[in-house]
Coordinates of C-alpha atoms in Angstrom, one line a residue:
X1 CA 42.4 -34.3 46.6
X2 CA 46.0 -32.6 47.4
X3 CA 47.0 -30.0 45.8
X4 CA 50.1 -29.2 43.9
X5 CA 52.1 -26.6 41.9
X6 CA 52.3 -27.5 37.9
X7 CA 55.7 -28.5 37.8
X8 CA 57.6 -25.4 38.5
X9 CA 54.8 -23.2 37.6
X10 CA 52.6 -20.9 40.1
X11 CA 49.2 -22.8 38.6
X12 CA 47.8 -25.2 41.5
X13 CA 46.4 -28.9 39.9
X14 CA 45.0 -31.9 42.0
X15 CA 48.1 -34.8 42.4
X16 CA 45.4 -37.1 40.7
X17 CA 44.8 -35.6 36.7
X18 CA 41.7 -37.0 34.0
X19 CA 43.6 -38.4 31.1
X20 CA 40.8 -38.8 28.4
X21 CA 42.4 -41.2 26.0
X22 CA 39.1 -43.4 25.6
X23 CA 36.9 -40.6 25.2
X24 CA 35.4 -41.0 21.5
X25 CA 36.6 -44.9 21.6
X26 CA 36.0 -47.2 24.3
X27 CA 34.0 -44.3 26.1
X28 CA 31.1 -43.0 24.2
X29 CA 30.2 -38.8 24.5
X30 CA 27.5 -39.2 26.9
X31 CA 30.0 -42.0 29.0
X32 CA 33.0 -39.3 28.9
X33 CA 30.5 -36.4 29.6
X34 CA 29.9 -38.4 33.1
X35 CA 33.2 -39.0 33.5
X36 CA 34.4 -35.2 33.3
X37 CA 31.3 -34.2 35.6
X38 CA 32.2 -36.6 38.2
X39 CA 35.6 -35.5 38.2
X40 CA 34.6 -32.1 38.6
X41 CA 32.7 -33.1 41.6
X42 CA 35.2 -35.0 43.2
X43 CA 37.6 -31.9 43.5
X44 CA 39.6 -32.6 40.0
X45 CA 40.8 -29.7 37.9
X46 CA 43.6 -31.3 35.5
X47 CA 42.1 -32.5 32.3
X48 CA 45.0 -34.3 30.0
X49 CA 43.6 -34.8 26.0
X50 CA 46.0 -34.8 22.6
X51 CA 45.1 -34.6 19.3
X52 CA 45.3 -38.1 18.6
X53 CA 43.1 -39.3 21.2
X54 CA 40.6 -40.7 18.7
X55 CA 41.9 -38.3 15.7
X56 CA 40.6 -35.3 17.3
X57 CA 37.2 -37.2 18.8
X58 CA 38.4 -36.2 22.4
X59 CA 39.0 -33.1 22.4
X60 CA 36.0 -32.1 20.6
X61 CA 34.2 -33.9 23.1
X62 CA 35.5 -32.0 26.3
X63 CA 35.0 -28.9 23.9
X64 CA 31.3 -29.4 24.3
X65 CA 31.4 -30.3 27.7
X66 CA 33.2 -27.5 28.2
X67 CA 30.3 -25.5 26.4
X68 CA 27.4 -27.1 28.3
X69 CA 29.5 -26.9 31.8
X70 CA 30.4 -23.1 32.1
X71 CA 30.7 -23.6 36.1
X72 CA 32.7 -26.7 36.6
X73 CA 35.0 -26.3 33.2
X74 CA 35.8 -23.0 34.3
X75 CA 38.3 -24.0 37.1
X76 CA 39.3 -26.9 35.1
X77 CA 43.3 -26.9 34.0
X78 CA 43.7 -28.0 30.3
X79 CA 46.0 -29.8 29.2
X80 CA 46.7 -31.1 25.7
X81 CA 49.2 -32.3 23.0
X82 CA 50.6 -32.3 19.2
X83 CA 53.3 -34.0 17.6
X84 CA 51.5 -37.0 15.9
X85 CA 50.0 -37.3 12.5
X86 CA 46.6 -36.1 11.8
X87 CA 46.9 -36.2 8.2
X88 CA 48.9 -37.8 5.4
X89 CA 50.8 -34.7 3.8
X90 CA 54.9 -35.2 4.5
X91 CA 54.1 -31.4 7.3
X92 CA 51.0 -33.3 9.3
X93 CA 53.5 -34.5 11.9
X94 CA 56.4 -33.6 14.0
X95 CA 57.6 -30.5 16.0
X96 CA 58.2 -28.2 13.3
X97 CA 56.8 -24.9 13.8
X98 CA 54.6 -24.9 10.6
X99 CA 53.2 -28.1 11.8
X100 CA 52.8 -27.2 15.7
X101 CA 51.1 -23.9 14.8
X102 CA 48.5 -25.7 12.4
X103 CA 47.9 -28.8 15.4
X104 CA 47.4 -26.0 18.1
X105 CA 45.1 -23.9 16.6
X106 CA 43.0 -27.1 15.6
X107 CA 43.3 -28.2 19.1
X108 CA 42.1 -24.6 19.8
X109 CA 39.1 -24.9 17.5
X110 CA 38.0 -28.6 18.5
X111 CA 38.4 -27.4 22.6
X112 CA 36.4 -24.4 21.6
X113 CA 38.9 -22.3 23.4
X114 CA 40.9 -19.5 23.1
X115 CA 43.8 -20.7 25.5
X116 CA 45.2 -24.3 26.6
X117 CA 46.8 -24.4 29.9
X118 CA 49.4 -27.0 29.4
X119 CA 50.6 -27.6 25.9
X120 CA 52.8 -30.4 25.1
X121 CA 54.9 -31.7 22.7
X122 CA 54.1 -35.7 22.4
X123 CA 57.5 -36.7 21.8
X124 CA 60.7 -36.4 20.3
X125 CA 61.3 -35.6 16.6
X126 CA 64.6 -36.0 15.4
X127 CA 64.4 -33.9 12.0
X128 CA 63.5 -30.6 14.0
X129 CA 66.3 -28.5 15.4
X130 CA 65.0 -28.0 19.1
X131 CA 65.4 -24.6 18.7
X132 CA 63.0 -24.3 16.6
X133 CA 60.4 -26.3 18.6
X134 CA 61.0 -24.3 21.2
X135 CA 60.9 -20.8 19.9
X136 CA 57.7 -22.0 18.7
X137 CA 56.3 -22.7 22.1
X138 CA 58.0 -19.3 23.7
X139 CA 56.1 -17.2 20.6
X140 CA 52.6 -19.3 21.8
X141 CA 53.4 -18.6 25.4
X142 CA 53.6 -14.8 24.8
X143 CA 50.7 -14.9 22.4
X144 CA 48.6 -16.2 25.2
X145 CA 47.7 -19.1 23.6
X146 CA 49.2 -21.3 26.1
X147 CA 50.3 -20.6 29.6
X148 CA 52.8 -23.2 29.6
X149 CA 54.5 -26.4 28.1
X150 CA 55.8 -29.4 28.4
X151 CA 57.4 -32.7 27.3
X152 CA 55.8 -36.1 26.6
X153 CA 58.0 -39.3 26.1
X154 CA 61.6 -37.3 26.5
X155 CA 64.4 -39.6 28.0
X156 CA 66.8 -37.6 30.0
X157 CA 69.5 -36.3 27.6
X158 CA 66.7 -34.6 25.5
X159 CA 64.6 -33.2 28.2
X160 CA 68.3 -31.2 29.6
X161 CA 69.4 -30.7 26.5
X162 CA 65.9 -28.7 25.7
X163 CA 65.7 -26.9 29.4
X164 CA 69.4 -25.7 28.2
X165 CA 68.7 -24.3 25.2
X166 CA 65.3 -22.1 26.4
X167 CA 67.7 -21.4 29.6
X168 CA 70.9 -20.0 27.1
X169 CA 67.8 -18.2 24.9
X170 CA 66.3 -16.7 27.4
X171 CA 62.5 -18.2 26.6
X172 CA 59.9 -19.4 29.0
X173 CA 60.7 -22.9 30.3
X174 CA 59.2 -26.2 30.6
X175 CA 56.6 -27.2 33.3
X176 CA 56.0 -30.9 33.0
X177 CA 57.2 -34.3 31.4
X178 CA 55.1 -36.5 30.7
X179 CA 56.6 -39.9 31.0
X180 CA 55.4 -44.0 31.7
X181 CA 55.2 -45.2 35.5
X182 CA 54.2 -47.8 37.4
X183 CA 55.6 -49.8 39.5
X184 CA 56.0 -52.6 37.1
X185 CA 57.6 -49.4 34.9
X186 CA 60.1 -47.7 37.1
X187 CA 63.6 -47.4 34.2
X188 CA 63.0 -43.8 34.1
X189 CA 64.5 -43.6 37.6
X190 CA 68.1 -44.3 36.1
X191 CA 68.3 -40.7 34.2
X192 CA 64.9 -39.4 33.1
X193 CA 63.8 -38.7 37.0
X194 CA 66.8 -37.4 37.7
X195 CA 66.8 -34.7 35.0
X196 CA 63.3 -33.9 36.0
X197 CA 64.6 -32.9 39.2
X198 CA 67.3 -31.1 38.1
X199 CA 65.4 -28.8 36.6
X200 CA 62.2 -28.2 38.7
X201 CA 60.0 -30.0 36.7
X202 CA 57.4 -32.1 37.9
X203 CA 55.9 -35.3 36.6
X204 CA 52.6 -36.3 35.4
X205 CA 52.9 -39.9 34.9
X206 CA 50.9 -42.0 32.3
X207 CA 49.8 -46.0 32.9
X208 CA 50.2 -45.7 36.6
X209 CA 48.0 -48.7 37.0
X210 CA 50.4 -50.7 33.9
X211 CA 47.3 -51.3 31.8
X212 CA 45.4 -52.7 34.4
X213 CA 48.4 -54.9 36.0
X214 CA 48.0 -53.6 38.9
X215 CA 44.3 -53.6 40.0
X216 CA 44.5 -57.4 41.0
X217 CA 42.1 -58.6 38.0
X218 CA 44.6 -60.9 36.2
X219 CA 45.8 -64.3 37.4
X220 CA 49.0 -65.6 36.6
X221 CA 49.4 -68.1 33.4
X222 CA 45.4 -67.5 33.0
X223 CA 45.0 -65.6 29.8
X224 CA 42.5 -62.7 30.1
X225 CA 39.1 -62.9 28.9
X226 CA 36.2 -60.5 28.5
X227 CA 35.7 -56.5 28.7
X228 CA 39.0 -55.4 30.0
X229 CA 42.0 -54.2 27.8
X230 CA 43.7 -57.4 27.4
X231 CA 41.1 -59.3 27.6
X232 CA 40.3 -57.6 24.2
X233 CA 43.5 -57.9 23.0
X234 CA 46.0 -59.8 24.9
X235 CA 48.7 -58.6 23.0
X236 CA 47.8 -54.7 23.6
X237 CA 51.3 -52.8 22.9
X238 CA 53.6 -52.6 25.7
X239 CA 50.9 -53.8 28.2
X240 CA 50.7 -57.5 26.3
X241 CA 49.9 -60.5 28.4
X242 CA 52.0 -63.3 27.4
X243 CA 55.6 -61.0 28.0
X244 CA 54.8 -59.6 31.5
X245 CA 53.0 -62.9 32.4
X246 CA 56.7 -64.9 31.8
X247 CA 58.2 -62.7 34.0
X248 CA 58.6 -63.4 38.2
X249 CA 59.1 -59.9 39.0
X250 CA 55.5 -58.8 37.6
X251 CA 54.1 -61.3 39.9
X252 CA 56.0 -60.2 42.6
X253 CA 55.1 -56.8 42.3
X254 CA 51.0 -58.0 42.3
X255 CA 51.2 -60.6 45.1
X256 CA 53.1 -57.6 47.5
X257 CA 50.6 -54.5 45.9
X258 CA 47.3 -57.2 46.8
X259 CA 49.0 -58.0 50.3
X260 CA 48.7 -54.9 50.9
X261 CA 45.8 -53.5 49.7
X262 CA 44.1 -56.4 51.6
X263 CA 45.5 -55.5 55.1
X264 CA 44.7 -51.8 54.4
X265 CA 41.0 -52.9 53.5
X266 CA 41.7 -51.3 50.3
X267 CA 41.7 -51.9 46.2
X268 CA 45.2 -53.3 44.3
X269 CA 44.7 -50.2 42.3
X270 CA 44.3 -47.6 45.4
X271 CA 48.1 -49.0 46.6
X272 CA 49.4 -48.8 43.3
X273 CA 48.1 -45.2 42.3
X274 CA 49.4 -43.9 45.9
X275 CA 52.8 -45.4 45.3
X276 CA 53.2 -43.3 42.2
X277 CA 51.9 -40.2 44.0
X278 CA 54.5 -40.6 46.5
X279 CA 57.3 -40.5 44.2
X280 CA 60.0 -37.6 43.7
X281 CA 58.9 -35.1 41.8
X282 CA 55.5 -36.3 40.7
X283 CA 53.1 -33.6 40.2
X284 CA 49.7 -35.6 39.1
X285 CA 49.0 -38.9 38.2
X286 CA 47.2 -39.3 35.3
X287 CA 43.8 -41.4 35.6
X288 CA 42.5 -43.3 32.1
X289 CA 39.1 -44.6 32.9
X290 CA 36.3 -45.7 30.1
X291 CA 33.5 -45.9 32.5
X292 CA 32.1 -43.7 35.5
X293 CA 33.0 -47.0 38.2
X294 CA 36.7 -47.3 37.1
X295 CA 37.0 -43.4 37.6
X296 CA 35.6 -44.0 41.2
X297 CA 37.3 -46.5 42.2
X298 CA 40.8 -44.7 41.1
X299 CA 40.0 -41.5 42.5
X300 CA 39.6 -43.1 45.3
X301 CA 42.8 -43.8 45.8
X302 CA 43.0 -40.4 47.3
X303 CA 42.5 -41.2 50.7
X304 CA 44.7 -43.3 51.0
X305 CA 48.5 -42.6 52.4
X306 CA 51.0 -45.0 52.2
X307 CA 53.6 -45.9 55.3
X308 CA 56.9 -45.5 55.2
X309 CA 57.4 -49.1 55.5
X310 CA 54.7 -50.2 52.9
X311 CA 56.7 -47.6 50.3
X312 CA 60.0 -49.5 51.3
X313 CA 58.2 -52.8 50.2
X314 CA 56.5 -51.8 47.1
X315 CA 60.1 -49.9 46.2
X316 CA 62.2 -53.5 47.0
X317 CA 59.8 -55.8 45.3
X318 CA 59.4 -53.3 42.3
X319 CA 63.4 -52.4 42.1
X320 CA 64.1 -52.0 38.3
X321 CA 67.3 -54.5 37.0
X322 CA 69.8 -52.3 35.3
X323 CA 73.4 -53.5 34.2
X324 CA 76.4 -53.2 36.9
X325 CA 77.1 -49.8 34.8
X326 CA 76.9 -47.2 34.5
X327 CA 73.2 -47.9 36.4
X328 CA 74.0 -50.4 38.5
X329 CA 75.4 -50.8 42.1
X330 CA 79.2 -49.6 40.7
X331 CA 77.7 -46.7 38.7
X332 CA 76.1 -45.8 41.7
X333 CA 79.2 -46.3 44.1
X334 CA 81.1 -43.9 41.3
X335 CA 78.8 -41.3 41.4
X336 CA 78.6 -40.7 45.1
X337 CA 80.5 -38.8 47.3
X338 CA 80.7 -38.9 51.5
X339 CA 81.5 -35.8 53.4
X340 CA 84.1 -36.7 55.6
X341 CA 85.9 -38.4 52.4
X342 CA 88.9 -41.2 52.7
X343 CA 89.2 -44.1 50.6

């Protein structure tokens, strides 16, 4: 696997990370235990868990591999989350600093560790002043209980707004967002990306493969059936079948990623997962397997380098629609600038 900085952070990660969202759920212990070893041996060293990943089931699960796997977990980078509910008191959620300090220390004590490499906030909270989020995570970095942090879910006005602030107040910065993208996913291109860039962060996109889209196992107007996400649940959350199935440009997007993954001699879900590697300012892509053959299968994906002209398709076939402004071709005339200027 490649290796990259975290964000704009000295620390090096593979460009493909271990998202552990099953782990506890789809993925029993001695499943996810097999997952993180293969991993391991396959040259991975960014593990990405929250709190909420099966209320608290996943990280106490990488805690005991961790425990049983002194060698490989050593090298690992972890990475981990808090923001979301894990109780029913008015405090158990949000980005207050009472509230963060209580979910990181559990996070702490169910990791069985005395330090997380990447913390993150999950997402925005609207009730808590951003400075005070963020002096909370400058007091954990020179605590040492964190290295750094980052942001999950941010669109691009609160991501600058929050690099500002720590900028102005002199406290350690942000690494990483967190954000959705595939290439059935791409809106964060119009401001979100943009900021990223703007300040040295790097990306560690989520759903890279759009709920299994993008592997090549669905057919068009043939409703999933069977052990696969929406095959258990056709109308999983953002991922649902019967939206994304009414809409040409999903189909599009497979028919050109299956084109070619079959010249290439290749899986849908290699072309796909390279795509998103390939991207500005992408850092590592995050991999959600439940079973030890869907984590093979996407890592992979590392071999595999996409030409220039195979980018230019999947990036014409997969072009997000955004309004004539401020995103569209006049926003974008507006905003540029040529050197030898004129009218």
């Amino acid at each position: 696997m490649e290796n990259r900085t975290l964000g704009n952070s000295g620390t090096s990660v593979s460009h493909l990370a271990l998202g552990t969202m099953t782990f506890g759920a789809e993925s029993d212990e001695a499943t996810s235990h097999a997952i993180l070893s293969d991993y391991a041996a396959a040259g991975g060293n960014l593990i990405d868990t929250a709190d909420v990943y099966t209320a608290g089931a996943s990280e106490e699960i990488i805690g005991r591999w961790i425990a049983k796997n002194p060698a490989e977990s050593g090298r690992m980078v972890l990475a981990s989350k808090g923001r979301f509910p894990m109780g029913d008191d008015a405090n158990d959620l949000g980005l207050s600093r009472r509230h963060l300090r209580r979910a990181l220390d559990a996070s702490l004590t169910r990791l069985g560790v005395e330090h997380i490499d990447l913390y993150q906030v999950h997402s925005w909270d609207p009730l808590t002043p951003l400075e005070e989020t963020l002096g909370f995570l400058d007091q954990a970095v020179a605590q040492g209980k964190i290295s750094y942090y980052g942001f999950s879910n941010y669109t691009g006005w609160q991501l600058t707004k929050a690099v500002m602030i720590a900028r102005q107040r002199g406290y350690s910065l942000p690494v990483t967002l967190q954000p959705q993208y595939s290439l059935l996913v791409r809106e964060i291109e119009a401001e979100i990306v943009p900021a990223v860039l703007d300040a040295g962060m790097g990306m560690l996109p989520w759903s890279p493969l759009g709920g299994g889209w993008l592997t090549g196992k669905y057919s068009r107007d043939t409703e999933p059936r069977g052990q696969t996400r929406l095959g258990e649940n056709p109308q999983c959350g953002m991922e649902a079948w019967e939206k994304r199935n009414a809409q040409d440009r999903t189909w599009r997007i497979i028919d050109t990623v299956t084109g070619i993954a079959g010249e290439r001699g290749v899986n849908a879900s290699h072309v796909a997962l390279a795509w998103v590697a390939a991207k500005a300012g992408v850092t590592s892509v995050i991999l959600g397997a439940r079973t030890q053959e869907q984590l093979a299968d996407n890592l992979a994906s590392a071999d595999l380098e996409l030409t220039a002209t195979e980018l230019s398709r999947l990036d014409d076939v997969s072009a997000p629609t955004f309004s004539d402004y401020p995103y569209g071709g006049p926003g974008i005339e507006q905003r540029s600038r040529g050197i030898a200027g004129g009218r």
